[in-house]
mmCIF file with all atom_site columns, C-alpha atoms in Angstrom:
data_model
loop_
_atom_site.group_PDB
_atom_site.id
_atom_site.type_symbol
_atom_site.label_atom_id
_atom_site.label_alt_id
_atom_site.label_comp_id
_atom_site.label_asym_id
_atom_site.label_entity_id
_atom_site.label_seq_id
_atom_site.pdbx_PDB_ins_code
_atom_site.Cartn_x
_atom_site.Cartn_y
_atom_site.Cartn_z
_atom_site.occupancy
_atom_site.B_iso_or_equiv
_atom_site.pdbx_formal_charge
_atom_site.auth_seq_id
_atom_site.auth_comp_id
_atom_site.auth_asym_id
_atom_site.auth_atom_id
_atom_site.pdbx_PDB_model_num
ATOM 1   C CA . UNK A 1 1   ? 8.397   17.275  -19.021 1.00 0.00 ? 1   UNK A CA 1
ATOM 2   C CA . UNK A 1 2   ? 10.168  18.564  -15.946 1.00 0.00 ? 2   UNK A CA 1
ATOM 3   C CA . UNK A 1 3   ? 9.404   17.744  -12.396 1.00 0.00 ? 3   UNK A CA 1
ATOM 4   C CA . UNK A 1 4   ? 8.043   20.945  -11.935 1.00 0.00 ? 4   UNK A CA 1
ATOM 5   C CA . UNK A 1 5   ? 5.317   20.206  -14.160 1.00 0.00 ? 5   UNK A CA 1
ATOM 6   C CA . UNK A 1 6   ? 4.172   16.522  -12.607 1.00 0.00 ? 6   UNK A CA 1
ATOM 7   C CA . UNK A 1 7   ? 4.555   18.114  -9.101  1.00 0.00 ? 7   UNK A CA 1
ATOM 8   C CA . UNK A 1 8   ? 0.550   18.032  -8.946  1.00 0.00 ? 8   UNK A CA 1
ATOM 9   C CA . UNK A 1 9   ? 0.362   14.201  -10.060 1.00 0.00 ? 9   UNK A CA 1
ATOM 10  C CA . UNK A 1 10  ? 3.625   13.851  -7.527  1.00 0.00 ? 10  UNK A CA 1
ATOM 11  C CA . UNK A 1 11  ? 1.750   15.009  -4.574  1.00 0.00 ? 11  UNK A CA 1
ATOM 12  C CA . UNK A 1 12  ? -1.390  12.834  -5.857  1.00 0.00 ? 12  UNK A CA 1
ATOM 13  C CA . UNK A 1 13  ? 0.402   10.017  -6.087  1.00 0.00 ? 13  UNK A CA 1
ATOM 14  C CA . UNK A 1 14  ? 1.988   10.416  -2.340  1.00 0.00 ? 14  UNK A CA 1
ATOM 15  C CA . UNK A 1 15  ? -1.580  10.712  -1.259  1.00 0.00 ? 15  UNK A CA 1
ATOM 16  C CA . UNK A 1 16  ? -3.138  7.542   -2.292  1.00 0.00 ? 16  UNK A CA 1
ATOM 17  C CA . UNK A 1 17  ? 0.104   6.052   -0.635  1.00 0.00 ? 17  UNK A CA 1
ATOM 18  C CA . UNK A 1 18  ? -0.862  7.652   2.760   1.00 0.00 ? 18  UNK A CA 1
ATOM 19  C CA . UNK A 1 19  ? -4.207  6.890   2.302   1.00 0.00 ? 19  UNK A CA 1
ATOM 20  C CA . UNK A 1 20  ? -3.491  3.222   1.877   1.00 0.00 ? 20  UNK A CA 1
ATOM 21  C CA . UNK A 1 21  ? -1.238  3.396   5.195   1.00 0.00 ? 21  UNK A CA 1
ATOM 22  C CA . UNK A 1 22  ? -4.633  5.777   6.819   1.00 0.00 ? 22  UNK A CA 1
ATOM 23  C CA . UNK A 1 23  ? -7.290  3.447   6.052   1.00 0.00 ? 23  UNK A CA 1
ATOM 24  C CA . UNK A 1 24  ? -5.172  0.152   7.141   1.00 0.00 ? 24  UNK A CA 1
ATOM 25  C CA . UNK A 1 25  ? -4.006  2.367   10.763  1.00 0.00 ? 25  UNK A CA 1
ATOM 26  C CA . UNK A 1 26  ? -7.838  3.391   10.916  1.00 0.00 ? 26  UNK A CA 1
ATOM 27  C CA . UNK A 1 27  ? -8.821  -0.222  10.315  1.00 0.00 ? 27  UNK A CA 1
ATOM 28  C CA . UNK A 1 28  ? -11.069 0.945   7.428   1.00 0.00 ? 28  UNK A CA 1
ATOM 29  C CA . UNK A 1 29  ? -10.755 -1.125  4.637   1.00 0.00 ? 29  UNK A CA 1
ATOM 30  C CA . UNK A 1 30  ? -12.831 0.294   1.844   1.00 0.00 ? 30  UNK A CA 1
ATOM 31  C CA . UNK A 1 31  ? -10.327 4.043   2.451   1.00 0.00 ? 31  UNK A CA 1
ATOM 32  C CA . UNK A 1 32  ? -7.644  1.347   2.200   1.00 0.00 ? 32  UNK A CA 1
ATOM 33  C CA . UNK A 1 33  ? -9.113  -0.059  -1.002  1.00 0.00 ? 33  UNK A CA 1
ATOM 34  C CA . UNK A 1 34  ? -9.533  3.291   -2.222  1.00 0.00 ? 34  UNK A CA 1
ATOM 35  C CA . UNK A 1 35  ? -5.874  3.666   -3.043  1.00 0.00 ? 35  UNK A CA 1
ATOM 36  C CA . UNK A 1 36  ? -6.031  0.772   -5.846  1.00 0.00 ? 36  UNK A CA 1
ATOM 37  C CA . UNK A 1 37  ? -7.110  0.622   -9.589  1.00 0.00 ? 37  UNK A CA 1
ATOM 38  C CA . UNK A 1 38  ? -10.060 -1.633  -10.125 1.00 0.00 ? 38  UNK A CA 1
ATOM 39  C CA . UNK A 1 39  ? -7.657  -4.324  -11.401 1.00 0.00 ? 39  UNK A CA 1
ATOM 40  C CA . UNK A 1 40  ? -5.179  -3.620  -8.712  1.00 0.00 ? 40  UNK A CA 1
ATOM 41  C CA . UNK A 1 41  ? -2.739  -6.091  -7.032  1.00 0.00 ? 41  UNK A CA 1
ATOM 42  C CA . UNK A 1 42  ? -0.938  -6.519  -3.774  1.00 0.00 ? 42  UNK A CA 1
ATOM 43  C CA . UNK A 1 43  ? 1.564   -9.033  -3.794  1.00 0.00 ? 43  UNK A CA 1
ATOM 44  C CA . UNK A 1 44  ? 3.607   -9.491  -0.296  1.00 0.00 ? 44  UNK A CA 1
ATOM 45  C CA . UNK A 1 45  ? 4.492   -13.075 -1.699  1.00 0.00 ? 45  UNK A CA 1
ATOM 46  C CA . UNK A 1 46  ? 7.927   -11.727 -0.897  1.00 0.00 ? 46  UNK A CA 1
ATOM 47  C CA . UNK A 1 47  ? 7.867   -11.854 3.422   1.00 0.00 ? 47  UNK A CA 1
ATOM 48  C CA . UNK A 1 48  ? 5.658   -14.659 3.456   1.00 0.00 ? 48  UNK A CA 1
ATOM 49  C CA . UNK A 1 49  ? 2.190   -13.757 2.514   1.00 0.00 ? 49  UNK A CA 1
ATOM 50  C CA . UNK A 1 50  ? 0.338   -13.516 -0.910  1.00 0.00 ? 50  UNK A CA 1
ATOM 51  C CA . UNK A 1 51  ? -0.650  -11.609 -3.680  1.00 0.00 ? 51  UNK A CA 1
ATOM 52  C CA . UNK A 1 52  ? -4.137  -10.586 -4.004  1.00 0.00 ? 52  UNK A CA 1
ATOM 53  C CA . UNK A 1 53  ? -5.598  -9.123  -7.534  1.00 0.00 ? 53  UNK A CA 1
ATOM 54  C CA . UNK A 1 54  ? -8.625  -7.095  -8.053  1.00 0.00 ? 54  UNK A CA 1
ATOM 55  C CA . UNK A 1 55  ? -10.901 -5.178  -5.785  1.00 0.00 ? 55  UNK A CA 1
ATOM 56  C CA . UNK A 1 56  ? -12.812 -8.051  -4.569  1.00 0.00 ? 56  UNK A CA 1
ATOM 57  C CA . UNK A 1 57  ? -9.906  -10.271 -3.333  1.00 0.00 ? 57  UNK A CA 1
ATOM 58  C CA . UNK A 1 58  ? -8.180  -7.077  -1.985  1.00 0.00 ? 58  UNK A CA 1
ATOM 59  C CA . UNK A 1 59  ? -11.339 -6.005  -0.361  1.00 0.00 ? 59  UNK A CA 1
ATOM 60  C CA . UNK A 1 60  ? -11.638 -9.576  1.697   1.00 0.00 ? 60  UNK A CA 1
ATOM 61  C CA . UNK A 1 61  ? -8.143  -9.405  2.433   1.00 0.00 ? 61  UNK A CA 1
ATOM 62  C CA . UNK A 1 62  ? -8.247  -5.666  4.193   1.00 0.00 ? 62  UNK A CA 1
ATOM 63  C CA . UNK A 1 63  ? -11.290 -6.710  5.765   1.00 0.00 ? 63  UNK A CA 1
ATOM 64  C CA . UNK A 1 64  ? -9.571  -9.886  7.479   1.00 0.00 ? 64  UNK A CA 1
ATOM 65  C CA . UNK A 1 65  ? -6.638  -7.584  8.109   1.00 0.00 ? 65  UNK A CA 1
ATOM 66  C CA . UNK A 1 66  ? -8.472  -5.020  9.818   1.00 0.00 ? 66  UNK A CA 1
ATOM 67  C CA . UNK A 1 67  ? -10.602 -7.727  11.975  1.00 0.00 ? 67  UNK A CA 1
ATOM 68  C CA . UNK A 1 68  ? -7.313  -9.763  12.838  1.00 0.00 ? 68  UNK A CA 1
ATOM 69  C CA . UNK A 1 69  ? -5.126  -6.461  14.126  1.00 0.00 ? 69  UNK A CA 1
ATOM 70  C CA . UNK A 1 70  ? -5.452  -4.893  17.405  1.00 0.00 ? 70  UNK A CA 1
ATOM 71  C CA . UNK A 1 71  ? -3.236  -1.984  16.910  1.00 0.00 ? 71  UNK A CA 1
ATOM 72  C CA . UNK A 1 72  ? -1.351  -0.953  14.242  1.00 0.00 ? 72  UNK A CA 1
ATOM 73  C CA . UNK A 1 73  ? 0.854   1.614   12.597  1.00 0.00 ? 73  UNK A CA 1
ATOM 74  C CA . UNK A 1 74  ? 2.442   2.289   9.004   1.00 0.00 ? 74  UNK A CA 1
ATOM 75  C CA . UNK A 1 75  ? 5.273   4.957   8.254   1.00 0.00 ? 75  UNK A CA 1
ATOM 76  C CA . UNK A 1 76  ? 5.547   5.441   4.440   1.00 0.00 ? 76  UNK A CA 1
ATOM 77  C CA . UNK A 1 77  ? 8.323   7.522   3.156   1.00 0.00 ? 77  UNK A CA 1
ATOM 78  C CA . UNK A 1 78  ? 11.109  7.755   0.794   1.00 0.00 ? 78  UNK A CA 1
ATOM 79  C CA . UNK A 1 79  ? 8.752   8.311   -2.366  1.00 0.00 ? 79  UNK A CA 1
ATOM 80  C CA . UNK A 1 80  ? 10.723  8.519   -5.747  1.00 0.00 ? 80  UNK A CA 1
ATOM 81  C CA . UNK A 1 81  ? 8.444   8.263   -8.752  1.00 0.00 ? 81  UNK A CA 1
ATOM 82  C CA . UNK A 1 82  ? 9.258   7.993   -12.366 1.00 0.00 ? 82  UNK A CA 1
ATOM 83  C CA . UNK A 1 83  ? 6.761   9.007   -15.183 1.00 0.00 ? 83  UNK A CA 1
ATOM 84  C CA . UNK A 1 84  ? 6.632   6.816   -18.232 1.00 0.00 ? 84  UNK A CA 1
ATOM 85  C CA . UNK A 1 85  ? 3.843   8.685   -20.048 1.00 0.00 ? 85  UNK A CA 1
ATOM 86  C CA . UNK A 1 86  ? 0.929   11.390  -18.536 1.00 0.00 ? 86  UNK A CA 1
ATOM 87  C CA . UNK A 1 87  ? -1.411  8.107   -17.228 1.00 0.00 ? 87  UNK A CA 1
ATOM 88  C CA . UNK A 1 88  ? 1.166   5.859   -15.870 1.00 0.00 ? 88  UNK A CA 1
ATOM 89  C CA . UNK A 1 89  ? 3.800   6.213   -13.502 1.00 0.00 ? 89  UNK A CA 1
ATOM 90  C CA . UNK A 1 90  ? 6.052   3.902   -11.106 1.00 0.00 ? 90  UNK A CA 1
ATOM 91  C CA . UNK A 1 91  ? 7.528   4.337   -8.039  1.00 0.00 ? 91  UNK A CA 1
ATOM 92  C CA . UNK A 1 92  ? 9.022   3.178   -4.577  1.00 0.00 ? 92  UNK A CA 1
ATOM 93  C CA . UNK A 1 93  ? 8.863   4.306   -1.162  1.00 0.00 ? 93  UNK A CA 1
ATOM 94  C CA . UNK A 1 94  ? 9.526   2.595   2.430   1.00 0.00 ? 94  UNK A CA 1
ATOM 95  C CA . UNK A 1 95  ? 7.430   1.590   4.822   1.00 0.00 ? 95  UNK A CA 1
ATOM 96  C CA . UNK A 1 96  ? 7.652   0.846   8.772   1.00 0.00 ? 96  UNK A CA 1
ATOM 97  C CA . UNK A 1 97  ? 4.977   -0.877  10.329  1.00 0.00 ? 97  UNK A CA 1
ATOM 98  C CA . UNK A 1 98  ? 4.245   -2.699  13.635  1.00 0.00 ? 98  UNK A CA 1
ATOM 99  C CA . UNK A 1 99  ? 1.415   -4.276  14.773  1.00 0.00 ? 99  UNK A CA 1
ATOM 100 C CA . UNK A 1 100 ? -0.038  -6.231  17.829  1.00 0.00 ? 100 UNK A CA 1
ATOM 101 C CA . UNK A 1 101 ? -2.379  -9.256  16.524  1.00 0.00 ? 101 UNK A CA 1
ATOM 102 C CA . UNK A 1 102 ? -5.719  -9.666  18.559  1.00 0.00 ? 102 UNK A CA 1
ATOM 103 C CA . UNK A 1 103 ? -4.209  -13.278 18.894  1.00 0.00 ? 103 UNK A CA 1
ATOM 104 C CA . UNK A 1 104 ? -1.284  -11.772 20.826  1.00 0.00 ? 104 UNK A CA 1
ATOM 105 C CA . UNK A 1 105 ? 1.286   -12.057 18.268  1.00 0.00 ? 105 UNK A CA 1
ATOM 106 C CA . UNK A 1 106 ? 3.808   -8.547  17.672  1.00 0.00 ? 106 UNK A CA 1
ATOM 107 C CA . UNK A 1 107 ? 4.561   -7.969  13.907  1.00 0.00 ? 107 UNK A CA 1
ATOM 108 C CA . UNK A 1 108 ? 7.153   -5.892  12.710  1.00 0.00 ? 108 UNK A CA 1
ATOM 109 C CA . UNK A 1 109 ? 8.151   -4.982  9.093   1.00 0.00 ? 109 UNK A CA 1
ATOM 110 C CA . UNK A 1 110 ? 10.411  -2.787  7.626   1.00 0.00 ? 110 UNK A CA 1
ATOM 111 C CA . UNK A 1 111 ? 9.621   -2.960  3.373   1.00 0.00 ? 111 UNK A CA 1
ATOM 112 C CA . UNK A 1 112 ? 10.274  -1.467  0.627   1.00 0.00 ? 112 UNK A CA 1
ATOM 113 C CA . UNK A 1 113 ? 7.030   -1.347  -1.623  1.00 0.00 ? 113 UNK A CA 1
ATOM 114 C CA . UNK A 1 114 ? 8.047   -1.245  -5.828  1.00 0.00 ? 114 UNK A CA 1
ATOM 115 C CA . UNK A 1 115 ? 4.429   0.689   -7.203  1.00 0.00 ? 115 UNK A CA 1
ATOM 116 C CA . UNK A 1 116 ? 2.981   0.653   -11.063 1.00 0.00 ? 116 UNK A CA 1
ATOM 117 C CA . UNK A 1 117 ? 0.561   3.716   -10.632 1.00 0.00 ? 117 UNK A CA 1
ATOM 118 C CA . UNK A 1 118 ? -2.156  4.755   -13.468 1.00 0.00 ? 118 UNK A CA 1
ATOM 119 C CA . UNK A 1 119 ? -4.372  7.848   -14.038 1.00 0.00 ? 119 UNK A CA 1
ATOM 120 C CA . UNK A 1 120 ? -7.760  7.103   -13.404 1.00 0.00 ? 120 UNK A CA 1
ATOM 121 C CA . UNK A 1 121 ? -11.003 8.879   -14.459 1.00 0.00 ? 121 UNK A CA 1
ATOM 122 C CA . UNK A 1 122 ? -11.010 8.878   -10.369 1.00 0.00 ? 122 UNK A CA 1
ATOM 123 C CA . UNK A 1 123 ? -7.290  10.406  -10.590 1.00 0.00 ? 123 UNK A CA 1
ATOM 124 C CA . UNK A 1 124 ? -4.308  8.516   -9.600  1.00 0.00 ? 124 UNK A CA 1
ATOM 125 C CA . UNK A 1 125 ? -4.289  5.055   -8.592  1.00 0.00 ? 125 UNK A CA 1
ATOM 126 C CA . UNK A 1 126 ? -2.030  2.034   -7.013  1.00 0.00 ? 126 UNK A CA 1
ATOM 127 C CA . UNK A 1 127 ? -1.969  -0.443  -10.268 1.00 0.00 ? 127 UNK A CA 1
ATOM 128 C CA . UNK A 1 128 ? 0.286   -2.927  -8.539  1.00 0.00 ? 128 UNK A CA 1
ATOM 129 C CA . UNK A 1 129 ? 2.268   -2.961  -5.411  1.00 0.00 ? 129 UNK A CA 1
ATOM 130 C CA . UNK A 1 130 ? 4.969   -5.392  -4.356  1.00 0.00 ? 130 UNK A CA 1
ATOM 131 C CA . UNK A 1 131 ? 6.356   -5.568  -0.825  1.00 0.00 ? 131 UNK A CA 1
ATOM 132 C CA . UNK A 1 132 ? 10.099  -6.781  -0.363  1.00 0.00 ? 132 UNK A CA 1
ATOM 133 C CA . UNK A 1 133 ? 11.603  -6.825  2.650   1.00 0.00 ? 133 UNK A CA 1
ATOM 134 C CA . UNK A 1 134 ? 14.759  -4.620  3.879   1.00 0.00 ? 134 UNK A CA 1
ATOM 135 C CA . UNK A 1 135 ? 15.447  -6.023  7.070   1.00 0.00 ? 135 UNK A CA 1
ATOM 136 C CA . UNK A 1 136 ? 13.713  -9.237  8.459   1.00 0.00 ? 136 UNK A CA 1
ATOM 137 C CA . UNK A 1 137 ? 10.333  -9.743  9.078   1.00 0.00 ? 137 UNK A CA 1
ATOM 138 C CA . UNK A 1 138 ? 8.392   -11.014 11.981  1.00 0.00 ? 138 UNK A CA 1
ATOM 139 C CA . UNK A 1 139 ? 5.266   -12.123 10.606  1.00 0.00 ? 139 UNK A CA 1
ATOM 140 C CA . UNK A 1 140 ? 5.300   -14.944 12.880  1.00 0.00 ? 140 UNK A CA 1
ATOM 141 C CA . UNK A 1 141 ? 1.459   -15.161 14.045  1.00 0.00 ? 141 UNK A CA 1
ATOM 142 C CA . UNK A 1 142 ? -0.524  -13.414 11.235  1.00 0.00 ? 142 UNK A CA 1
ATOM 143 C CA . UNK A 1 143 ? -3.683  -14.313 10.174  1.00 0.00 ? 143 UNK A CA 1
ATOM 144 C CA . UNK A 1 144 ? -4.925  -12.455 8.158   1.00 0.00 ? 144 UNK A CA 1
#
């Protein structure tokens, strides 16, 4: 199949992405939460933090996130995604984000985030994303 013909699932798939970054920016987790499968993961184990798994555990970790943050931005770009069959896909892209703590900290992170997506009866879906860092962090004063 050419690209031509998964430029609909392409421009999907680049959606739930931004509306992962959206919902974190807008401090709304459930739009965050949105972007993931039911069995989803988040694993940032990588710069410092931890994986979470399932909609529950991501759920209470957005929802500290979102509480913790005062302001907060997130820059995804860069998206290449590969197809390995017409319900599951994977990908990368990079993301820049800063963020000012409510407990006065200043985090900055520039990532790149490795994606397993899956076709959902809800459309596409983040099945697994892992955050590695490309420069270094400063996470120093997170908690979330």
């Amino acid at each position: 199949m050419s690209i031509n013909d998964r430029t609909g699932d392409i421009a999907e798939i680049t959606r739930i992405t931004h509306l992962y970054a959206r919902g974190l920016d807008r401090f709304d987790p459930k739009e965050t939460l949105s972007a993931f499968s039911v069995d989803g993961a988040w694993d940032a184990s990588a710069v410092g933090l931890t994986r979470y798994e399932g909609h529950e555990q991501l759920l209470d970790f957005f929802e500290r996130d979102a509480e913790a943050v005062e302001k907060q931005f997130h820059i995804i770009t860069n998206h290449v995604i590969d197809f390995q069959d017409d319900d599951n896909a994977t990908g990368t892209n990079y993301v820049f984000s800063e963020a000012e703590m409510k407990n006065g900290a200043a985090i900055k992170a520039i990532a790149l985030n490795t994606d397993r997506y899956v076709r959902t009866a809800e459309g596409w879906k983040i099945a697994e994303r892992v955050i590695t860092a490309l420069t270094t962090p400063q996470m120093e004063g997170f908690d979330a």
